[in-house]
Amino acid sequence: MSIARLGRLLRTGAFTVALSIGLCGALSGQALAAAPASDGGYIGEKKCIECHGQENTHFTETLHAKVFRQNPRTQQEARVCEACHGPGAAHAKDTKNKDLLIGYTKGWGTPVEKQTAQCLGCHQGGNRMHWPGSEHAKNKLSCSDCHNPMEKISGNALLTRHTINETCMNCHQQQRAEFRKRSHMPLPEGKMSCVDCHNPHGSITKPLLKADSINNVCYTCHAEKRGPFIWEHAPVRENCANCHLPHGSNQDKLLASPRPYLCSQCHNPAVGHPGQFFRADQSAAAQLGGGTPSQRVIGRACQNCHSQIHGSNHPSGARFQR
């Protein structure tokens, strides 16, 4: 290009226009179009909003909306509404036919498997690796039973309730009651949540634990009970739930039954020192006809003496007394 021609372009502003066109062409290969052209039955987000204005008002506040509209990773995400609900052209022509669009409410009737497949199209792997075959999947739960991607109700994860615990307890009423017992995990106080122990998206265990056994879940907080110990207590090594209830109990320390009766369920009173606790000369309190209080039925009962009941590393701790 001659100097004279370059000067004319600069004076007329044509050079600026040409440069802008060139830059836009270069960037178009690196960024996705915000609104893909209508094809394959896709009509675009604006057409959806014409009827679903209220839904759009709530959806705009969510993380999905911000990602899909401002920084979509794929052409599918750039379709926004139709990225999850599928092509909307047929639905726009016949809004009463529920087979023409993927719905995420129980009343819409889309099969749960189809709903879940849409979500797993983006949210696969990671902690959702074991979703197929999990207890929640076998009970026909869909992602939308716990998550509401159309409205920001919770602080994170787009849950259907304000917190993780409220979402879980919407179905798990038994556990809700257990957490209200006298002795319970500090979940109602907000110091932990259900997902500290469970993976709701599936795991290799039936109760959806975040480890391969109950003990390994407990050890994440109670590391001092892991051992190894010179003297091990068999029921402790086998399963923490042999003695403790995991959510809540009306006994001390979440015990399954009060001491000393918890211990006597396994320890035969005829072996070793006598285990019968209410006798004529031994009781929880002095009787009218005589007798003395027994240390073995008050306080921590058996643990008054067998204090290291989870295991002992003392050379003389075979009876868990030190």
Short mmCIF file of C-alpha atoms in Angstrom, two decimals:
data_model
loop_
_atom_site.label_atom_id
_atom_site.label_comp_id
_atom_site.label_asym_id
_atom_site.label_seq_id
_atom_site.Cartn_x
_atom_site.Cartn_y
_atom_site.Cartn_z
CA MET A 1 0.00 0.00 0.00
CA SER A 2 1.36 3.40 -1.00
CA ILE A 3 1.90 6.15 1.53
CA ALA A 4 -0.65 8.33 -0.30
CA ARG A 5 -3.36 5.60 -0.12
CA LEU A 6 -2.62 4.97 3.59
CA GLY A 7 -3.01 8.69 4.25
CA ARG A 8 -6.40 8.77 2.52
CA LEU A 9 -7.60 5.76 4.56
CA LEU A 10 -6.57 7.36 7.83
CA ARG A 11 -8.31 10.62 6.91
CA THR A 12 -11.57 8.94 5.97
CA GLY A 13 -11.62 6.50 8.91
CA ALA A 14 -11.81 3.53 6.57
CA PHE A 15 -8.61 2.11 7.99
CA THR A 16 -10.12 2.00 11.46
CA VAL A 17 -13.15 0.14 10.14
CA ALA A 18 -10.96 -2.34 8.26
CA LEU A 19 -8.81 -2.93 11.33
CA SER A 20 -11.90 -3.54 13.49
CA ILE A 21 -13.24 -6.06 10.99
CA GLY A 22 -9.92 -7.88 10.98
CA LEU A 23 -9.75 -8.05 14.77
CA CYS A 24 -13.32 -9.31 15.02
CA GLY A 25 -12.54 -12.00 12.50
CA ALA A 26 -9.53 -13.12 14.50
CA LEU A 27 -11.43 -13.20 17.78
CA SER A 28 -14.42 -15.05 16.39
CA GLY A 29 -12.42 -18.23 16.21
CA GLN A 30 -11.59 -17.99 19.93
CA ALA A 31 -14.97 -17.07 21.45
CA LEU A 32 -18.43 -18.60 21.15
CA ALA A 33 -21.35 -16.63 19.81
CA ALA A 34 -23.60 -15.40 22.59
CA ALA A 35 -26.70 -16.35 20.63
CA PRO A 36 -26.22 -19.17 18.11
CA ALA A 37 -28.23 -19.06 14.92
CA SER A 38 -31.53 -20.93 14.93
CA ASP A 39 -31.05 -24.47 13.69
CA GLY A 40 -32.12 -27.98 14.53
CA GLY A 41 -35.29 -26.72 16.21
CA TYR A 42 -33.49 -24.18 18.42
CA ILE A 43 -35.23 -20.81 18.58
CA GLY A 44 -32.94 -18.86 20.93
CA GLU A 45 -33.21 -17.52 24.45
CA LYS A 46 -35.14 -14.37 23.50
CA LYS A 47 -38.07 -16.40 22.24
CA CYS A 48 -38.21 -18.33 25.51
CA ILE A 49 -38.22 -15.14 27.59
CA GLU A 50 -41.22 -13.79 25.67
CA CYS A 51 -43.40 -16.28 27.55
CA HIS A 52 -41.25 -17.13 30.57
CA GLY A 53 -40.39 -13.67 31.89
CA GLN A 54 -40.89 -14.56 35.57
CA GLU A 55 -38.64 -17.60 35.27
CA ASN A 56 -35.99 -15.45 33.58
CA THR A 57 -36.06 -12.96 36.46
CA HIS A 58 -35.09 -15.68 38.94
CA PHE A 59 -32.75 -17.48 36.55
CA THR A 60 -30.69 -14.32 35.89
CA GLU A 61 -29.40 -14.41 39.49
CA THR A 62 -27.98 -17.93 39.22
CA LEU A 63 -24.48 -19.11 38.41
CA HIS A 64 -25.79 -21.07 35.43
CA ALA A 65 -27.15 -17.89 33.85
CA LYS A 66 -23.90 -15.99 34.35
CA VAL A 67 -21.80 -18.79 32.87
CA PHE A 68 -24.08 -19.57 29.95
CA ARG A 69 -24.52 -15.93 28.97
CA GLN A 70 -21.12 -14.41 29.71
CA ASN A 71 -18.61 -17.23 29.27
CA PRO A 72 -20.08 -20.37 27.68
CA ARG A 73 -17.62 -23.20 27.21
CA THR A 74 -19.49 -24.84 24.34
CA GLN A 75 -22.07 -23.99 21.71
CA GLN A 76 -24.59 -25.99 23.76
CA GLU A 77 -24.07 -23.81 26.86
CA ALA A 78 -24.44 -20.70 24.70
CA ARG A 79 -28.03 -21.76 23.94
CA VAL A 80 -28.88 -20.95 27.60
CA CYS A 81 -32.48 -22.18 28.12
CA GLU A 82 -32.31 -24.78 25.38
CA ALA A 83 -29.01 -26.11 26.69
CA CYS A 84 -30.98 -27.95 29.38
CA HIS A 85 -34.55 -28.06 28.08
CA GLY A 86 -33.70 -29.06 24.51
CA PRO A 87 -34.85 -27.43 21.23
CA GLY A 88 -37.84 -25.19 21.79
CA ALA A 89 -39.29 -24.67 18.29
CA ALA A 90 -41.79 -27.53 18.55
CA HIS A 91 -42.74 -26.51 22.11
CA ALA A 92 -43.40 -22.93 20.99
CA LYS A 93 -45.93 -24.22 18.44
CA ASP A 94 -47.63 -26.66 20.81
CA THR A 95 -47.09 -25.61 24.43
CA LYS A 96 -49.48 -28.21 25.86
CA ASN A 97 -47.57 -31.22 24.53
CA LYS A 98 -45.17 -32.11 27.33
CA ASP A 99 -43.27 -34.56 25.16
CA LEU A 100 -41.74 -31.76 23.10
CA LEU A 101 -39.54 -30.32 25.85
CA ILE A 102 -37.50 -31.66 28.77
CA GLY A 103 -39.15 -30.57 32.03
CA TYR A 104 -37.66 -30.81 35.52
CA THR A 105 -40.79 -30.96 37.65
CA LYS A 106 -42.68 -34.08 38.67
CA GLY A 107 -45.83 -32.77 37.01
CA TRP A 108 -44.19 -32.33 33.62
CA GLY A 109 -43.58 -36.05 33.25
CA THR A 110 -40.13 -36.21 31.65
CA PRO A 111 -38.52 -39.53 32.70
CA VAL A 112 -36.05 -39.16 35.55
CA GLU A 113 -33.34 -40.89 33.52
CA LYS A 114 -33.68 -38.30 30.76
CA GLN A 115 -33.54 -35.41 33.23
CA THR A 116 -30.45 -36.79 34.91
CA ALA A 117 -28.73 -37.44 31.58
CA GLN A 118 -29.10 -33.76 30.71
CA CYS A 119 -27.41 -32.70 33.95
CA LEU A 120 -24.66 -35.30 33.72
CA GLY A 121 -23.87 -34.07 30.24
CA CYS A 122 -21.95 -31.26 31.95
CA HIS A 123 -21.69 -32.44 35.56
CA GLN A 124 -20.07 -35.82 35.14
CA GLY A 125 -17.15 -37.40 36.94
CA GLY A 126 -15.77 -36.15 40.23
CA ASN A 127 -18.05 -36.84 43.19
CA ARG A 128 -20.81 -37.88 40.77
CA MET A 129 -18.82 -40.85 39.49
CA HIS A 130 -20.90 -43.34 41.48
CA TRP A 131 -24.33 -41.83 40.76
CA PRO A 132 -25.42 -44.74 38.51
CA GLY A 133 -26.55 -47.51 40.85
CA SER A 134 -26.48 -45.34 43.98
CA GLU A 135 -29.31 -45.44 46.52
CA HIS A 136 -30.68 -42.12 45.34
CA ALA A 137 -30.59 -43.18 41.70
CA LYS A 138 -32.29 -46.51 42.49
CA ASN A 139 -35.05 -44.62 44.29
CA LYS A 140 -35.72 -42.56 41.15
CA LEU A 141 -34.49 -39.24 42.48
CA SER A 142 -33.63 -36.64 39.87
CA CYS A 143 -31.12 -33.83 40.21
CA SER A 144 -34.00 -31.34 40.45
CA ASP A 145 -35.28 -33.03 43.63
CA CYS A 146 -32.34 -31.50 45.48
CA HIS A 147 -31.18 -28.71 43.14
CA ASN A 148 -33.04 -25.78 41.62
CA PRO A 149 -30.89 -24.38 38.79
CA MET A 150 -33.58 -21.79 37.94
CA GLU A 151 -33.43 -19.81 41.19
CA LYS A 152 -30.78 -18.84 43.74
CA ILE A 153 -32.29 -20.09 46.97
CA SER A 154 -29.16 -21.37 48.74
CA GLY A 155 -25.73 -19.81 49.18
CA ASN A 156 -24.14 -22.39 46.88
CA ALA A 157 -24.93 -25.51 44.84
CA LEU A 158 -28.34 -24.09 43.76
CA LEU A 159 -30.19 -26.23 46.29
CA THR A 160 -33.96 -26.41 46.69
CA ARG A 161 -33.64 -25.32 50.34
CA HIS A 162 -31.48 -22.72 52.04
CA THR A 163 -28.89 -25.22 53.35
CA ILE A 164 -27.59 -28.70 52.61
CA ASN A 165 -29.05 -30.04 55.86
CA GLU A 166 -32.53 -28.70 55.16
CA THR A 167 -32.41 -30.22 51.69
CA CYS A 168 -31.48 -33.68 53.02
CA MET A 169 -33.95 -33.60 55.90
CA ASN A 170 -36.79 -32.82 53.54
CA CYS A 171 -36.79 -36.58 52.84
CA HIS A 172 -34.84 -38.01 55.79
CA GLN A 173 -37.31 -37.29 58.59
CA GLN A 174 -35.95 -40.02 60.86
CA GLN A 175 -32.53 -38.38 60.88
CA ARG A 176 -34.13 -34.99 61.52
CA ALA A 177 -35.67 -36.41 64.70
CA GLU A 178 -32.41 -38.04 65.80
CA PHE A 179 -30.50 -34.76 65.54
CA ARG A 180 -32.94 -33.27 68.02
CA LYS A 181 -32.12 -35.79 70.73
CA ARG A 182 -30.14 -34.89 73.84
CA SER A 183 -26.81 -36.12 72.51
CA HIS A 184 -26.23 -35.47 68.81
CA MET A 185 -23.66 -34.56 66.21
CA PRO A 186 -23.19 -30.75 66.07
CA LEU A 187 -25.16 -30.50 62.85
CA PRO A 188 -28.07 -28.37 64.14
CA GLU A 189 -25.50 -25.94 65.52
CA GLY A 190 -24.02 -25.50 62.03
CA LYS A 191 -20.61 -27.01 62.85
CA MET A 192 -20.99 -29.75 60.25
CA SER A 193 -23.34 -30.83 57.48
CA CYS A 194 -24.67 -34.08 56.05
CA VAL A 195 -22.09 -34.03 53.25
CA ASP A 196 -19.22 -34.14 55.75
CA CYS A 197 -19.99 -37.84 56.11
CA HIS A 198 -22.15 -38.67 53.08
CA ASN A 199 -21.83 -38.13 49.34
CA PRO A 200 -25.41 -37.66 48.10
CA HIS A 201 -24.31 -38.24 44.51
CA GLY A 202 -23.23 -41.82 45.21
CA SER A 203 -20.41 -43.84 46.71
CA ILE A 204 -19.26 -47.44 46.99
CA THR A 205 -21.20 -47.91 50.25
CA LYS A 206 -24.94 -48.32 50.76
CA PRO A 207 -25.40 -45.32 53.10
CA LEU A 208 -23.46 -43.15 50.60
CA LEU A 209 -20.50 -42.69 52.93
CA LYS A 210 -17.51 -40.63 51.84
CA ALA A 211 -15.18 -43.50 52.76
CA ASP A 212 -15.24 -47.27 52.38
CA SER A 213 -16.42 -47.93 55.96
CA ILE A 214 -18.15 -46.24 58.88
CA ASN A 215 -14.94 -46.31 60.90
CA ASN A 216 -12.93 -44.46 58.26
CA VAL A 217 -15.57 -41.75 58.16
CA CYS A 218 -15.44 -41.39 61.94
CA TYR A 219 -11.63 -41.30 61.94
CA THR A 220 -11.60 -38.16 59.80
CA CYS A 221 -12.60 -36.26 62.96
CA HIS A 222 -11.79 -38.75 65.73
CA ALA A 223 -8.24 -39.59 64.66
CA GLU A 224 -7.20 -40.56 68.20
CA LYS A 225 -9.52 -43.58 68.01
CA ARG A 226 -7.83 -44.96 64.89
CA GLY A 227 -4.86 -46.60 66.60
CA PRO A 228 -2.95 -48.80 66.09
CA PHE A 229 -3.19 -50.03 69.66
CA ILE A 230 -1.30 -52.74 71.48
CA TRP A 231 -4.59 -53.81 73.05
CA GLU A 232 -7.55 -53.51 70.71
CA HIS A 233 -11.23 -53.67 71.63
CA ALA A 234 -12.84 -55.97 69.04
CA PRO A 235 -16.23 -54.20 68.64
CA VAL A 236 -14.45 -50.86 68.29
CA ARG A 237 -12.20 -52.17 65.54
CA GLU A 238 -15.17 -53.80 63.80
CA ASN A 239 -17.62 -50.89 63.67
CA CYS A 240 -18.08 -47.68 65.65
CA ALA A 241 -21.85 -48.12 65.23
CA ASN A 242 -21.71 -51.21 67.50
CA CYS A 243 -21.80 -48.81 70.43
CA HIS A 244 -22.65 -45.37 69.00
CA LEU A 245 -25.57 -44.04 67.00
CA PRO A 246 -24.21 -41.83 64.22
CA HIS A 247 -26.84 -39.06 64.25
CA GLY A 248 -28.20 -38.72 67.76
CA SER A 249 -29.13 -40.51 70.97
CA ASN A 250 -30.71 -39.78 74.32
CA GLN A 251 -27.71 -41.45 75.98
CA ASP A 252 -24.34 -39.86 76.71
CA LYS A 253 -21.77 -39.78 73.86
CA LEU A 254 -24.36 -40.94 71.30
CA LEU A 255 -24.33 -44.41 72.90
CA ALA A 256 -26.85 -46.95 71.63
CA SER A 257 -27.95 -47.78 75.21
CA PRO A 258 -26.96 -46.57 78.67
CA ARG A 259 -23.90 -47.80 80.50
CA PRO A 260 -23.37 -50.36 82.04
CA TYR A 261 -26.06 -52.20 80.04
CA LEU A 262 -24.30 -51.46 76.75
CA CYS A 263 -21.25 -53.37 77.98
CA SER A 264 -23.24 -56.25 79.47
CA GLN A 265 -24.78 -56.99 76.07
CA CYS A 266 -21.45 -58.60 75.11
CA HIS A 267 -19.74 -59.33 78.42
CA ASN A 268 -21.17 -62.39 80.16
CA PRO A 269 -21.55 -61.67 83.87
CA ALA A 270 -20.50 -65.24 84.69
CA VAL A 271 -16.99 -64.67 83.29
CA GLY A 272 -14.40 -62.65 85.19
CA HIS A 273 -15.72 -60.41 87.90
CA PRO A 274 -19.51 -60.62 88.38
CA GLY A 275 -21.45 -58.43 86.03
CA GLN A 276 -24.84 -58.42 87.68
CA PHE A 277 -25.34 -54.88 88.85
CA PHE A 278 -28.32 -54.98 91.15
CA ARG A 279 -27.75 -57.29 94.09
CA ALA A 280 -28.73 -57.23 97.72
CA ASP A 281 -25.44 -55.65 98.76
CA GLN A 282 -24.70 -53.62 95.61
CA SER A 283 -27.01 -51.08 93.98
CA ALA A 284 -27.03 -47.59 92.52
CA ALA A 285 -27.96 -46.24 95.95
CA ALA A 286 -28.18 -47.58 99.47
CA GLN A 287 -31.33 -49.60 100.00
CA LEU A 288 -33.66 -49.26 102.94
CA GLY A 289 -32.70 -52.67 104.19
CA GLY A 290 -28.94 -52.00 103.97
CA GLY A 291 -26.32 -52.33 101.26
CA THR A 292 -23.86 -49.88 99.76
CA PRO A 293 -23.86 -47.96 96.45
CA SER A 294 -21.88 -49.67 93.69
CA GLN A 295 -19.34 -47.71 91.69
CA ARG A 296 -20.08 -50.00 88.76
CA VAL A 297 -23.56 -48.62 88.14
CA ILE A 298 -23.00 -44.88 88.57
CA GLY A 299 -20.92 -42.30 86.79
CA ARG A 300 -19.30 -43.81 83.72
CA ALA A 301 -20.08 -47.32 84.97
CA CYS A 302 -17.63 -49.83 83.46
CA GLN A 303 -15.45 -46.97 82.24
CA ASN A 304 -14.83 -45.85 85.78
CA CYS A 305 -12.16 -48.55 85.69
CA HIS A 306 -11.88 -49.50 82.02
CA SER A 307 -11.20 -45.92 80.94
CA GLN A 308 -9.35 -46.63 77.66
CA ILE A 309 -12.24 -48.54 76.17
CA HIS A 310 -11.34 -47.71 72.54
CA GLY A 311 -7.88 -49.28 72.91
CA SER A 312 -4.75 -49.05 75.00
CA ASN A 313 -1.05 -48.73 74.27
CA HIS A 314 0.04 -49.30 77.86
CA PRO A 315 1.94 -52.56 78.47
CA SER A 316 -0.47 -53.34 81.30
CA GLY A 317 -3.57 -52.17 79.45
CA ALA A 318 -4.99 -55.56 78.45
CA ARG A 319 -8.19 -54.69 80.34
CA PHE A 320 -8.26 -51.13 78.94
CA GLN A 321 -7.66 -49.76 82.43
CA ARG A 322 -4.78 -47.49 81.47
#
